[in-house]
Short mmCIF file of C-alpha atoms in Angstrom, two decimals:
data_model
loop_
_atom_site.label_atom_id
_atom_site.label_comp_id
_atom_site.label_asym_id
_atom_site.label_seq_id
_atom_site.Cartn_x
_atom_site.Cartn_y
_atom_site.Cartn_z
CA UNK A 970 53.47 86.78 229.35
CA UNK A 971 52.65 83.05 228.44
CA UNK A 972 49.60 82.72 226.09
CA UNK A 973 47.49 79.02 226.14
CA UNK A 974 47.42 77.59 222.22
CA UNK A 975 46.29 74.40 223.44
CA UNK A 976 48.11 71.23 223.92
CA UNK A 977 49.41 71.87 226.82
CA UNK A 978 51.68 74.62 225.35
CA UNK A 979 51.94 78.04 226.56
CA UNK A 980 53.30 80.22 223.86
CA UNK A 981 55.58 82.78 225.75
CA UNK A 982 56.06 86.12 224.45
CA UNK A 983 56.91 89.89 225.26
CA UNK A 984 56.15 93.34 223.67
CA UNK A 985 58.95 95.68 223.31
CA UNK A 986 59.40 99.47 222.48
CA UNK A 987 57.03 102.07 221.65
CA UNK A 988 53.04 101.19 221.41
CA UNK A 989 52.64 103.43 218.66
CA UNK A 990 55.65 102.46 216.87
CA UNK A 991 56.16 100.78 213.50
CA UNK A 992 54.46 96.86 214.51
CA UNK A 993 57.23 94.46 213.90
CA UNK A 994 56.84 90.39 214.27
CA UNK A 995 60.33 88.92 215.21
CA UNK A 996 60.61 85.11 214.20
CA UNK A 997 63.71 83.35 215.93
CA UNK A 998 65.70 81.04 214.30
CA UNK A 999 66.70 77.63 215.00
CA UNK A 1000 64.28 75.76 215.37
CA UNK A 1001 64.57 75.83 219.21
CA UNK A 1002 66.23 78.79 219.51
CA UNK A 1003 64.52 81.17 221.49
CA UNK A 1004 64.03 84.91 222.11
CA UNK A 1005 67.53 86.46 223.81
CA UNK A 1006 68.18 89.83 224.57
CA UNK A 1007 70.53 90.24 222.42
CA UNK A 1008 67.85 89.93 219.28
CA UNK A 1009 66.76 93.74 220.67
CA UNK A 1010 69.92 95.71 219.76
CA UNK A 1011 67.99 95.53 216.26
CA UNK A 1012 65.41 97.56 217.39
CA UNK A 1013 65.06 101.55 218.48
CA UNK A 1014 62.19 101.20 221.12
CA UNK A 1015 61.18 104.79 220.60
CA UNK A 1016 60.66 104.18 216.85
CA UNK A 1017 59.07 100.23 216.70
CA UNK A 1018 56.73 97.80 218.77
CA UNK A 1019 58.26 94.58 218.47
CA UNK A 1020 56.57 91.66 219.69
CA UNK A 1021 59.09 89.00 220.45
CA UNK A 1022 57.36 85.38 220.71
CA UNK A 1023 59.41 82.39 221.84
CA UNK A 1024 58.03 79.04 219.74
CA UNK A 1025 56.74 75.49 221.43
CA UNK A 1026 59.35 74.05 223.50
CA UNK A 1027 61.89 76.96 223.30
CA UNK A 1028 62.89 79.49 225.57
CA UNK A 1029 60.71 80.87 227.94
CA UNK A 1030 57.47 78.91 226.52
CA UNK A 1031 56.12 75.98 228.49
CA UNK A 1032 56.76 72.95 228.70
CA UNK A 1033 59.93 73.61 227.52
CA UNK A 1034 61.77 71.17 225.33
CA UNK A 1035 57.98 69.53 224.36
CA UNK A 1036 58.04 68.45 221.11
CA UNK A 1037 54.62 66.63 220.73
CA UNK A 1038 51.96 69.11 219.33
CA UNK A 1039 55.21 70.91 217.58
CA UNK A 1040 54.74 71.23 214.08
CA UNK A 1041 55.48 74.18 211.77
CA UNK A 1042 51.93 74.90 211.28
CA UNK A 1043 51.52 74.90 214.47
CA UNK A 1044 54.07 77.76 214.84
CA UNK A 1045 52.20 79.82 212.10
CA UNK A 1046 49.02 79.81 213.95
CA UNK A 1047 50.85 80.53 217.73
CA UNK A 1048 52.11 83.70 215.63
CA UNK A 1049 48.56 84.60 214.62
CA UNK A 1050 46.94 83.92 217.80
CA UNK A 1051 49.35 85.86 219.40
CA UNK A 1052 48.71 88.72 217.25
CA UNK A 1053 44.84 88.24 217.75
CA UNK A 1054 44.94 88.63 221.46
CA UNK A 1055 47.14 91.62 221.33
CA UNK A 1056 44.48 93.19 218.67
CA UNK A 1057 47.37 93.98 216.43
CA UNK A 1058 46.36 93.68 212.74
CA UNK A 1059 49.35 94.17 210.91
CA UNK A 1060 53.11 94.13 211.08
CA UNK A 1061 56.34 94.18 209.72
CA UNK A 1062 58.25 90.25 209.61
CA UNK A 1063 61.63 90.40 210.51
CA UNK A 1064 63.00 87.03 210.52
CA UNK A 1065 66.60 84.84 210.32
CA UNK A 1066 67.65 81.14 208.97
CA UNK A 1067 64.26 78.99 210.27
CA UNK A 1068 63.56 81.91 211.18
CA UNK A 1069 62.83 83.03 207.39
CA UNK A 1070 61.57 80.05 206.65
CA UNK A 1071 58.46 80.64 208.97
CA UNK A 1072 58.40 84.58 207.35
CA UNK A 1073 57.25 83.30 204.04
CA UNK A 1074 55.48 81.13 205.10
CA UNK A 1075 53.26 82.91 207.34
CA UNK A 1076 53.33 86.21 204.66
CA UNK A 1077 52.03 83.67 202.22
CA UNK A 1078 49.31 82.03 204.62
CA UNK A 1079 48.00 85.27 206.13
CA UNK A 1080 48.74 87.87 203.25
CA UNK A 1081 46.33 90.38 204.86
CA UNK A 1082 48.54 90.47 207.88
CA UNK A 1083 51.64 91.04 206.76
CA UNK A 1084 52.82 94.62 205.44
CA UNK A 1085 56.62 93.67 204.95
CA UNK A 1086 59.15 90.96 205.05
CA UNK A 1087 63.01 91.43 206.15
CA UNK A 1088 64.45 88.42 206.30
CA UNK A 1089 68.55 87.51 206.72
CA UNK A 1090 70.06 83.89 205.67
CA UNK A 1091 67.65 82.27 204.24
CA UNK A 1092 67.01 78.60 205.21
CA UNK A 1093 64.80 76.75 202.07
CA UNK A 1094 64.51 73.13 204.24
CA UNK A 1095 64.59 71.49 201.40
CA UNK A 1096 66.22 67.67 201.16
CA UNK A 1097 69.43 69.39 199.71
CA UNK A 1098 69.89 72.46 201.98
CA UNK A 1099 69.68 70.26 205.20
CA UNK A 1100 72.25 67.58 203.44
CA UNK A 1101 75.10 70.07 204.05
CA UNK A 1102 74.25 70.60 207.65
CA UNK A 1103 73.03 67.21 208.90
CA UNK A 1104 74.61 64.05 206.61
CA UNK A 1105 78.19 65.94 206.14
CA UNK A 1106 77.75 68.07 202.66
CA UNK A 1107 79.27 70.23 204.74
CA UNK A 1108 82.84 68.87 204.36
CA UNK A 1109 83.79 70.53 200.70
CA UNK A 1110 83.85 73.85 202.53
CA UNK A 1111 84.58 72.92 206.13
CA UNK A 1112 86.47 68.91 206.45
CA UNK A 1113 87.95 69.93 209.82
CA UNK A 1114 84.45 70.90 211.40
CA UNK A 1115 82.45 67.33 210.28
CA UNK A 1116 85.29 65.53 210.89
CA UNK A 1117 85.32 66.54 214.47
CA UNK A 1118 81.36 66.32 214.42
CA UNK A 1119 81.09 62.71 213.73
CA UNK A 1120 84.05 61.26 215.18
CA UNK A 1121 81.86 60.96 218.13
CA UNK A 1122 79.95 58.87 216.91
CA UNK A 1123 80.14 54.85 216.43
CA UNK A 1124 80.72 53.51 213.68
CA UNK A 1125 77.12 51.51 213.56
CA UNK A 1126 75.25 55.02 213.14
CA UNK A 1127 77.70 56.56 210.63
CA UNK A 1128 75.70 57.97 208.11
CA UNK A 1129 73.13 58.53 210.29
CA UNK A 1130 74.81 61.09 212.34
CA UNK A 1131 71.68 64.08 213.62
CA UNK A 1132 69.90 60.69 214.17
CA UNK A 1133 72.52 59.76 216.90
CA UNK A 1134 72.73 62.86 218.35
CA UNK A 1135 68.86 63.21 218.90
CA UNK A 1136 68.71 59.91 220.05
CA UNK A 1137 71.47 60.44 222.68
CA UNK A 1138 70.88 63.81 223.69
CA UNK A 1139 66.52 62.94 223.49
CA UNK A 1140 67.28 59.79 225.64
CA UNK A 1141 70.26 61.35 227.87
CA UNK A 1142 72.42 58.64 227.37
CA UNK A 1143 75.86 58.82 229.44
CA UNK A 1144 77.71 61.38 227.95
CA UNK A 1145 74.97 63.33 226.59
CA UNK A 1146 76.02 66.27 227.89
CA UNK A 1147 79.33 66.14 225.65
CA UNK A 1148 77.55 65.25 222.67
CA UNK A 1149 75.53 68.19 223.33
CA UNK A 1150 78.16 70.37 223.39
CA UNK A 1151 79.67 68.92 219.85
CA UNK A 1152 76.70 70.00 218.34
CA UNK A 1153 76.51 73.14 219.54
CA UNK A 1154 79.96 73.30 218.64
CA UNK A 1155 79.70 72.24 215.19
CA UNK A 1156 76.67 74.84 214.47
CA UNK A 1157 78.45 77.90 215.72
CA UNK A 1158 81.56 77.13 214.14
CA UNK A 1159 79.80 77.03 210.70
CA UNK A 1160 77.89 80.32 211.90
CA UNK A 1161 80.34 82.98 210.66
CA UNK A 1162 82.12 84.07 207.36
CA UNK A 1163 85.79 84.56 209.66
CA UNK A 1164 86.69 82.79 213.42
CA UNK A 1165 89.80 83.73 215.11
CA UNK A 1166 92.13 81.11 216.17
CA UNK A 1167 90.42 79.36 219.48
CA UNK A 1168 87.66 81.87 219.71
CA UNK A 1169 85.17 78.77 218.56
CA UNK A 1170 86.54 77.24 221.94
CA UNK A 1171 86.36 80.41 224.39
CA UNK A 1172 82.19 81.01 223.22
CA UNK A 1173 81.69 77.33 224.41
CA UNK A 1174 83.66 77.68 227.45
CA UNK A 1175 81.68 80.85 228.61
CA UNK A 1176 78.43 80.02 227.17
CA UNK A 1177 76.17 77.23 228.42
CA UNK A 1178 74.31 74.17 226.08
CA UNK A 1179 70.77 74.05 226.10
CA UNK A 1180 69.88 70.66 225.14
CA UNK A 1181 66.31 71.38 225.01
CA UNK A 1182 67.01 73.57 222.17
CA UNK A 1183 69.40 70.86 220.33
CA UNK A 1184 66.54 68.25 220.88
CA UNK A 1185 63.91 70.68 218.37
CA UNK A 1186 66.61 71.37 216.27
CA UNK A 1187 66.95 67.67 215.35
CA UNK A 1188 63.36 66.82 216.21
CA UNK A 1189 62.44 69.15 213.20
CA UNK A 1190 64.88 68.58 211.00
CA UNK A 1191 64.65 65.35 210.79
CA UNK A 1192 61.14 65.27 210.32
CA UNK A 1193 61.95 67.39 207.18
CA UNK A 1194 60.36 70.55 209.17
CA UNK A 1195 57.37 68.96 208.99
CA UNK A 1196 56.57 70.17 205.45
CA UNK A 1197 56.66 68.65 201.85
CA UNK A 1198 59.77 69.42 199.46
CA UNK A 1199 60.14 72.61 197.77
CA UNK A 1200 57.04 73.79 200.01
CA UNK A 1201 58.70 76.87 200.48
CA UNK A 1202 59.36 77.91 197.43
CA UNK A 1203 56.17 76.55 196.49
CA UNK A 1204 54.38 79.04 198.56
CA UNK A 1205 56.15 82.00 197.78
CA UNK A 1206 54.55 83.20 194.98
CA UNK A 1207 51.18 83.57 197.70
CA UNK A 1208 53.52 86.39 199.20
CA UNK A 1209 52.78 89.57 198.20
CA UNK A 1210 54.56 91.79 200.87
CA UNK A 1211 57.37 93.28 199.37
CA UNK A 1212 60.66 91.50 200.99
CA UNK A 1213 64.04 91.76 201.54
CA UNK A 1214 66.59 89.04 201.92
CA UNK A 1215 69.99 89.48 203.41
CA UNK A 1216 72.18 86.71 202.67
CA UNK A 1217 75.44 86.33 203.37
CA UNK A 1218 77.76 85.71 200.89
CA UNK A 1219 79.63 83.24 202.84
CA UNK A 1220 76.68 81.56 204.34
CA UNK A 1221 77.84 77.90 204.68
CA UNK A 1222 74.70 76.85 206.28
CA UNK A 1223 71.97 78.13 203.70
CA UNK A 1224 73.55 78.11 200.04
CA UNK A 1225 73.33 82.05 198.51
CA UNK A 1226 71.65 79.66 195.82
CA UNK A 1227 68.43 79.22 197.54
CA UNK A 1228 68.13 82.59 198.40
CA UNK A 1229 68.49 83.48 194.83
CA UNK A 1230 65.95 81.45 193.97
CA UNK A 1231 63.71 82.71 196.60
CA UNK A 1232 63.99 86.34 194.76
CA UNK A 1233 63.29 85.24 191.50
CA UNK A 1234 59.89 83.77 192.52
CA UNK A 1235 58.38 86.52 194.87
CA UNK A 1236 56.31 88.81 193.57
CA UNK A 1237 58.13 92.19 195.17
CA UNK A 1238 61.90 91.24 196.38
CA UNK A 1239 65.22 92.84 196.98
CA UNK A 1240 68.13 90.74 197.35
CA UNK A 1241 71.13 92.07 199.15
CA UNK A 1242 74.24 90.29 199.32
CA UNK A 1243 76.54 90.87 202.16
CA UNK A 1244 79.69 90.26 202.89
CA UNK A 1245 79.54 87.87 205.64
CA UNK A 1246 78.12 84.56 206.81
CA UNK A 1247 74.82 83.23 208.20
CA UNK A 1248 75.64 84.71 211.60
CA UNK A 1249 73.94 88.20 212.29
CA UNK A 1250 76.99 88.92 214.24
CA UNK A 1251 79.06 89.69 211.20
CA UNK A 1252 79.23 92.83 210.45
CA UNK A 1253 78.15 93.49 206.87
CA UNK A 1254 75.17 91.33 207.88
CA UNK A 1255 74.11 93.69 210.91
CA UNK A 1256 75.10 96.52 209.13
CA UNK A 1257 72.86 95.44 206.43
CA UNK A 1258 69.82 94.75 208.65
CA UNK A 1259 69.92 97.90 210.56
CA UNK A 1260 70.01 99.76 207.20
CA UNK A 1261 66.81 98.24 206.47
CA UNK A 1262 65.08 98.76 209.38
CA UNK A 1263 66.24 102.37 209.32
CA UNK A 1264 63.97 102.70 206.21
CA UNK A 1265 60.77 101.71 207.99
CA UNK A 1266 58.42 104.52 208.90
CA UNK A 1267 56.12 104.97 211.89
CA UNK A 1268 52.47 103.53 211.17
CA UNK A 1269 50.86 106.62 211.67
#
């Protein structure tokens, strides 16, 4: 069902499970992700409602790809309106990488809606968190990936690397559609603690590149998410929903660091570190998360 937030975007989303199960808010990563159907193995749909909600310009909302009127506070009140017109009052956050990001947030903007954070991988967006993923920090752990990342691109724009990648893949230049795939490349290869040999090469062969979903990526990134530094962790301590994080260990994306941090400023936190990476496909991680959501108790 597509909901109208004005702007000309039409917020999709979908309810899931039992009516009278435990309310649970899921907040896709990215940015640009999307809702799959994959994200409901999580879930026991005779124990929770889960309201799945696909953000401006990804997935199933319309116009896909938009990215005027696509802010993060614009996301944070989609999330609320959706609520609002499904007269549900409360629920549980459960949210990974950007997807995180947005659960604090919105736990510390609308406190009175919000009965529980579980959030995996957490991404701070600050200047130094998106340094390793989009201007090469990335190379003390992982040479081989930025090395094949950027050798795409020409040697006027080095340093300036996301910036050529929106630019072609926003503009559709020629080869687009490879650059596309580099970058979706690069991202999933950096997704998981352990990769066997060529199995980074059979995902992109079998899945497809949505370059809609590359263009928000970049378009928020570098736009620094559309929030000030630190703002974040700045607006953490307004959380008062008790929360736990699930970081990977091995999480080359979002440093263990930040999600440290995170802990030490909320009010009511559990950090659990797993042995895996940012990917929810390792196992410790999923393991981790289901354990978590095996603790949550119906509403009535």
């Amino acid at each position: 069902m597509h909901l109208d937030v004005g702007n000309g975007h039409y917020i999709y989303f979908e309810e899931y499970g039992n009516p009278a199960g435990v309310p649970i808010l899921f907040i896709h990563g990215g940015p640009g992700l999307g809702c799959s159907e994959g994200d409901k193995v999580f879930f026991d749909p005779d124990k929770f409602h889960v309201i799945f909600i696909d953000q401006r310009g990804c997935g199933k909302s319309i116009p896909k790809g938009e990215l005027a009127f696509n802010t993060t506070e614009d996301l944070l009140v989609d999330m609320i309106s959706v609520l609002d017109f499904l007269n549900i009052e409360q629920v549980v956050v459960f949210g990974g990488s950007w997807g995180a990001t947005l659960a604090i947030l919105l736990a510390a903007k609308y406190s009175n809606r919000v009965i529980k954070l579980i959030i995996r991988g957490f991404f701070s967006a600050t200047s130094e968190c998106m340094r390793i993923y989009l201007r090469g920090e990335i190379r003390t752990t992982h040479p081989e990936n930025w090395e094949r990342v950027s050798s795409f691109v020409p040697s006027v724009w080095k340093g300036r690397e996301a910036e050529f990648y929106f630019m072609a893949i926003n503009e559709k230049v020629d080869n687009y559609q490879l650059l596309g795939q580099e970058w979706a490349r690069y991202g999933l290869s950096l997704s998981r603690k352990y990769f066997a040999k060529g199995e980074v090469d059979q995902i992109m062969t079998v899945g497809t590149v949505d370059y809609d979903r590359i263009r928000i990526e970049l378009h928020y990134a570098l736009n620094h998410c559309f929030i000030s530094e630190s703002h974040v962790f700045d607006q953490a301590v307004n959380v008062s929903a008790p929360t736990t994080i699930i970081h990977g260990r091995y999480d080359y994306i979002c440093p263990l660091e930040d999600a440290m941090r995170l802990d030490s400023i909320l009010i009511d936190s559990t950090l659990k570190i797993a042995d895996g990476g940012h990917s929810t496909s390792d196992p410790e991680i999923k393991k981790a998360l289901f354990e978590e959501l095996n603790q949550l108790q119906f509403k009535n």
